[in-house]
């Protein structure tokens, strides 16, 4: 099952997407510019093999809900996210605020 719903963050609306899979759920919060995601995101792949795409993304681990993803400290970020000022340890919602 896939669920999508708007998420208000500091007067800005992002899109939350949850994909229920056997034994796990993929969780993403996205803007038109970039996204944050649960631990399933492979930041290393985005930084190395897809570097030419300049993907703006970050990952938080150990989250099970959209709310947890927004409050969790980011575990890793892409090079493009770093250029925007998004750093590991930053809350997911703060990263989304910079991606607006």
Short mmCIF file of N, CA and C in Angstrom, two decimals:
data_model
loop_
_atom_site.label_atom_id
_atom_site.label_comp_id
_atom_site.label_asym_id
_atom_site.label_seq_id
_atom_site.Cartn_x
_atom_site.Cartn_y
_atom_site.Cartn_z
N UNK A 1 0.84 -1.17 0.00
CA UNK A 1 0.00 0.00 0.00
C UNK A 1 0.89 1.24 0.00
N UNK A 2 0.47 2.25 -0.72
CA UNK A 2 1.18 3.53 -0.77
C UNK A 2 0.25 4.61 -0.25
N UNK A 3 0.77 5.41 0.68
CA UNK A 3 0.01 6.54 1.22
C UNK A 3 0.80 7.81 0.95
N UNK A 4 0.09 8.85 0.53
CA UNK A 4 0.71 10.16 0.32
C UNK A 4 -0.17 11.20 0.99
N UNK A 5 0.49 12.16 1.65
CA UNK A 5 -0.27 13.24 2.27
C UNK A 5 0.63 14.46 2.46
N UNK A 6 0.02 15.65 2.46
CA UNK A 6 0.80 16.86 2.66
C UNK A 6 1.29 16.97 4.10
N UNK A 7 2.44 17.61 4.28
CA UNK A 7 3.00 17.85 5.61
C UNK A 7 3.39 19.32 5.67
N UNK A 8 2.82 20.05 6.62
CA UNK A 8 3.14 21.47 6.80
C UNK A 8 4.38 21.60 7.67
N UNK A 9 5.37 22.34 7.17
CA UNK A 9 6.61 22.58 7.91
C UNK A 9 6.92 24.06 7.80
N UNK A 10 6.77 24.77 8.91
CA UNK A 10 7.08 26.21 8.95
C UNK A 10 6.44 26.98 7.81
N UNK A 11 5.15 26.78 7.58
CA UNK A 11 4.42 27.52 6.56
C UNK A 11 4.64 27.02 5.14
N UNK A 12 5.34 25.93 4.99
CA UNK A 12 5.63 25.34 3.69
C UNK A 12 5.01 23.95 3.66
N UNK A 13 4.50 23.51 2.53
CA UNK A 13 3.91 22.19 2.43
C UNK A 13 4.79 21.26 1.61
N UNK A 14 5.22 20.18 2.25
CA UNK A 14 5.99 19.12 1.59
C UNK A 14 5.06 17.93 1.40
N UNK A 15 5.53 16.91 0.74
CA UNK A 15 4.73 15.71 0.50
C UNK A 15 5.37 14.52 1.22
N UNK A 16 4.59 13.85 2.04
CA UNK A 16 5.05 12.64 2.73
C UNK A 16 4.54 11.42 1.96
N UNK A 17 5.43 10.46 1.77
CA UNK A 17 5.09 9.23 1.05
C UNK A 17 5.52 8.05 1.90
N UNK A 18 4.59 7.11 2.11
CA UNK A 18 4.89 5.89 2.84
C UNK A 18 4.56 4.70 1.95
N UNK A 19 5.51 3.81 1.78
CA UNK A 19 5.31 2.62 0.97
C UNK A 19 5.43 1.42 1.90
N UNK A 20 4.31 0.75 2.14
CA UNK A 20 4.29 -0.42 3.02
C UNK A 20 4.73 -1.64 2.23
N UNK A 21 5.83 -2.24 2.66
CA UNK A 21 6.38 -3.44 2.04
C UNK A 21 6.41 -4.55 3.07
N UNK A 22 6.59 -5.79 2.65
CA UNK A 22 6.70 -6.86 3.65
C UNK A 22 7.85 -6.57 4.62
N UNK A 23 7.54 -6.52 5.88
CA UNK A 23 8.50 -6.37 6.97
C UNK A 23 9.21 -5.02 7.04
N UNK A 24 8.79 -4.05 6.24
CA UNK A 24 9.39 -2.71 6.32
C UNK A 24 8.47 -1.68 5.67
N UNK A 25 8.73 -0.43 5.96
CA UNK A 25 8.02 0.69 5.33
C UNK A 25 9.06 1.70 4.86
N UNK A 26 8.97 2.09 3.60
CA UNK A 26 9.81 3.16 3.09
C UNK A 26 9.13 4.48 3.39
N UNK A 27 9.87 5.43 3.94
CA UNK A 27 9.30 6.72 4.34
C UNK A 27 10.12 7.83 3.68
N UNK A 28 9.40 8.73 3.01
CA UNK A 28 10.04 9.84 2.31
C UNK A 28 9.25 11.11 2.57
N UNK A 29 9.96 12.23 2.75
CA UNK A 29 9.33 13.54 2.73
C UNK A 29 10.07 14.31 1.63
N UNK A 30 9.31 14.84 0.67
CA UNK A 30 9.93 15.45 -0.51
C UNK A 30 9.40 16.86 -0.79
N UNK A 31 10.26 17.62 -1.44
CA UNK A 31 9.90 18.93 -1.96
C UNK A 31 10.18 18.88 -3.47
N UNK A 32 10.00 19.98 -4.14
CA UNK A 32 10.33 20.02 -5.57
C UNK A 32 11.84 19.93 -5.82
N UNK A 33 12.64 20.22 -4.79
CA UNK A 33 14.10 20.28 -4.95
C UNK A 33 14.84 19.05 -4.43
N UNK A 34 14.32 18.43 -3.38
CA UNK A 34 15.03 17.31 -2.78
C UNK A 34 14.16 16.54 -1.80
N UNK A 35 14.80 15.63 -1.04
CA UNK A 35 14.02 14.80 -0.14
C UNK A 35 14.87 14.26 1.00
N UNK A 36 14.16 13.86 2.07
CA UNK A 36 14.77 13.10 3.15
C UNK A 36 14.08 11.75 3.17
N UNK A 37 14.79 10.74 3.64
CA UNK A 37 14.25 9.39 3.57
C UNK A 37 14.75 8.56 4.75
N UNK A 38 14.07 7.46 4.98
CA UNK A 38 14.48 6.52 6.01
C UNK A 38 15.80 5.85 5.63
N UNK A 39 16.24 4.93 6.46
CA UNK A 39 17.53 4.28 6.29
C UNK A 39 17.72 3.50 5.00
N UNK A 40 16.67 3.28 4.23
CA UNK A 40 16.79 2.54 2.97
C UNK A 40 17.53 3.34 1.89
N UNK A 41 17.68 4.64 2.08
CA UNK A 41 18.35 5.50 1.10
C UNK A 41 19.85 5.21 1.10
N UNK A 42 20.43 5.03 -0.05
CA UNK A 42 21.86 4.78 -0.20
C UNK A 42 22.56 6.08 -0.61
N UNK A 43 22.97 6.86 0.38
CA UNK A 43 23.61 8.14 0.12
C UNK A 43 24.92 7.95 -0.63
N UNK A 44 25.66 6.91 -0.29
CA UNK A 44 26.92 6.64 -0.99
C UNK A 44 26.72 6.45 -2.47
N UNK A 45 25.69 5.73 -2.86
CA UNK A 45 25.38 5.53 -4.27
C UNK A 45 25.06 6.87 -4.94
N UNK A 46 24.26 7.69 -4.27
CA UNK A 46 23.90 9.00 -4.85
C UNK A 46 25.13 9.87 -5.01
N UNK A 47 26.04 9.83 -4.02
CA UNK A 47 27.24 10.67 -4.06
C UNK A 47 28.27 10.19 -5.07
N UNK A 48 28.36 8.90 -5.27
CA UNK A 48 29.41 8.37 -6.15
C UNK A 48 28.90 8.03 -7.55
N UNK A 49 28.02 7.08 -7.66
CA UNK A 49 27.59 6.61 -8.98
C UNK A 49 26.65 7.57 -9.69
N UNK A 50 25.92 8.39 -8.92
CA UNK A 50 24.97 9.32 -9.53
C UNK A 50 25.37 10.77 -9.28
N UNK A 51 26.65 11.00 -9.00
CA UNK A 51 27.15 12.33 -8.64
C UNK A 51 26.79 13.39 -9.67
N UNK A 52 26.82 13.05 -10.94
CA UNK A 52 26.53 14.02 -12.00
C UNK A 52 25.08 14.52 -11.98
N UNK A 53 24.22 13.86 -11.23
CA UNK A 53 22.81 14.29 -11.14
C UNK A 53 22.58 15.35 -10.07
N UNK A 54 23.57 15.56 -9.18
CA UNK A 54 23.47 16.57 -8.12
C UNK A 54 22.20 16.40 -7.29
N UNK A 55 21.98 15.20 -6.80
CA UNK A 55 20.76 14.88 -6.05
C UNK A 55 20.83 15.47 -4.65
N UNK A 56 19.79 16.19 -4.29
CA UNK A 56 19.66 16.84 -2.99
C UNK A 56 18.86 15.90 -2.09
N UNK A 57 19.56 15.18 -1.17
CA UNK A 57 18.87 14.19 -0.35
C UNK A 57 19.61 13.98 0.97
N UNK A 58 18.89 13.43 1.94
CA UNK A 58 19.47 13.10 3.23
C UNK A 58 18.75 11.90 3.81
N UNK A 59 19.42 11.24 4.77
CA UNK A 59 18.90 9.99 5.33
C UNK A 59 18.91 10.04 6.85
N UNK A 60 17.85 9.51 7.45
CA UNK A 60 17.77 9.31 8.89
C UNK A 60 17.50 7.83 9.13
N UNK A 61 18.14 7.27 10.13
CA UNK A 61 17.97 5.84 10.40
C UNK A 61 17.13 5.64 11.66
N UNK A 62 16.55 4.45 11.77
CA UNK A 62 15.78 4.09 12.95
C UNK A 62 14.42 4.73 13.06
N UNK A 63 13.89 5.25 11.95
CA UNK A 63 12.58 5.91 12.00
C UNK A 63 11.51 4.97 11.45
N UNK A 64 10.31 5.10 12.02
CA UNK A 64 9.20 4.23 11.59
C UNK A 64 7.98 5.00 11.15
N UNK A 65 8.01 6.32 11.31
CA UNK A 65 6.87 7.16 10.91
C UNK A 65 7.39 8.44 10.26
N UNK A 66 6.50 9.13 9.58
CA UNK A 66 6.85 10.42 8.98
C UNK A 66 7.26 11.40 10.07
N UNK A 67 6.52 11.41 11.17
CA UNK A 67 6.82 12.32 12.27
C UNK A 67 8.21 12.06 12.83
N UNK A 68 8.58 10.79 12.99
CA UNK A 68 9.92 10.46 13.47
C UNK A 68 10.99 10.91 12.48
N UNK A 69 10.72 10.74 11.18
CA UNK A 69 11.67 11.17 10.16
C UNK A 69 11.92 12.67 10.23
N UNK A 70 10.88 13.44 10.45
CA UNK A 70 11.01 14.89 10.53
C UNK A 70 11.76 15.34 11.78
N UNK A 71 11.65 14.59 12.86
CA UNK A 71 12.30 14.97 14.13
C UNK A 71 13.68 14.35 14.30
N UNK A 72 13.98 13.32 13.56
CA UNK A 72 15.24 12.59 13.74
C UNK A 72 16.44 13.39 13.24
N UNK A 73 17.59 13.16 13.87
CA UNK A 73 18.81 13.76 13.32
C UNK A 73 19.21 13.01 12.05
N UNK A 74 19.65 13.74 11.06
CA UNK A 74 20.08 13.11 9.82
C UNK A 74 21.39 12.36 10.04
N UNK A 75 21.45 11.17 9.50
CA UNK A 75 22.63 10.32 9.65
C UNK A 75 23.65 10.59 8.55
N UNK A 76 23.17 10.85 7.34
CA UNK A 76 24.07 11.16 6.22
C UNK A 76 23.34 12.03 5.21
N UNK A 77 24.13 12.79 4.44
CA UNK A 77 23.56 13.71 3.46
C UNK A 77 24.38 13.64 2.18
N UNK A 78 23.78 14.01 1.07
CA UNK A 78 24.52 14.03 -0.20
C UNK A 78 25.39 15.28 -0.27
N UNK A 79 26.33 15.25 -1.20
CA UNK A 79 27.19 16.41 -1.42
C UNK A 79 26.36 17.64 -1.76
N UNK A 80 25.32 17.46 -2.55
CA UNK A 80 24.46 18.58 -2.94
C UNK A 80 23.75 19.16 -1.71
N UNK A 81 23.33 18.31 -0.79
CA UNK A 81 22.71 18.78 0.44
C UNK A 81 23.70 19.58 1.28
N UNK A 82 24.94 19.10 1.36
CA UNK A 82 25.98 19.83 2.09
C UNK A 82 26.18 21.23 1.52
N UNK A 83 26.14 21.35 0.20
CA UNK A 83 26.31 22.66 -0.44
C UNK A 83 25.19 23.63 -0.04
N UNK A 84 24.04 23.07 0.31
CA UNK A 84 22.90 23.90 0.71
C UNK A 84 22.92 24.20 2.22
N UNK A 85 23.85 23.59 2.95
CA UNK A 85 23.93 23.83 4.39
C UNK A 85 23.29 22.74 5.24
N UNK A 86 22.90 21.65 4.62
CA UNK A 86 22.31 20.52 5.34
C UNK A 86 23.45 19.62 5.79
N UNK A 87 23.46 19.29 7.09
CA UNK A 87 24.56 18.52 7.65
C UNK A 87 24.04 17.36 8.50
N UNK A 88 24.85 16.30 8.66
CA UNK A 88 24.47 15.22 9.57
C UNK A 88 24.23 15.80 10.97
N UNK A 89 23.22 15.26 11.64
CA UNK A 89 22.85 15.75 12.97
C UNK A 89 21.70 16.74 12.94
N UNK A 90 21.49 17.39 11.81
CA UNK A 90 20.39 18.34 11.65
C UNK A 90 19.07 17.57 11.65
N UNK A 91 18.03 18.15 12.22
CA UNK A 91 16.70 17.51 12.18
C UNK A 91 16.18 17.45 10.75
N UNK A 92 15.44 16.39 10.44
CA UNK A 92 14.86 16.24 9.11
C UNK A 92 14.01 17.42 8.69
N UNK A 93 13.20 17.94 9.61
CA UNK A 93 12.32 19.06 9.26
C UNK A 93 13.12 20.31 8.92
N UNK A 94 14.28 20.49 9.55
CA UNK A 94 15.11 21.65 9.22
C UNK A 94 15.73 21.51 7.84
N UNK A 95 16.08 20.29 7.48
CA UNK A 95 16.61 20.03 6.13
C UNK A 95 15.54 20.30 5.08
N UNK A 96 14.32 19.84 5.34
CA UNK A 96 13.21 20.09 4.40
C UNK A 96 13.00 21.60 4.27
N UNK A 97 13.12 22.33 5.35
CA UNK A 97 12.98 23.80 5.31
C UNK A 97 13.98 24.44 4.37
N UNK A 98 15.20 23.88 4.31
CA UNK A 98 16.22 24.41 3.40
C UNK A 98 16.02 23.94 1.96
N UNK A 99 15.24 22.90 1.76
CA UNK A 99 14.99 22.37 0.42
C UNK A 99 13.79 23.02 -0.25
N UNK A 100 13.11 23.91 0.42
CA UNK A 100 11.89 24.50 -0.14
C UNK A 100 12.14 25.36 -1.34
#
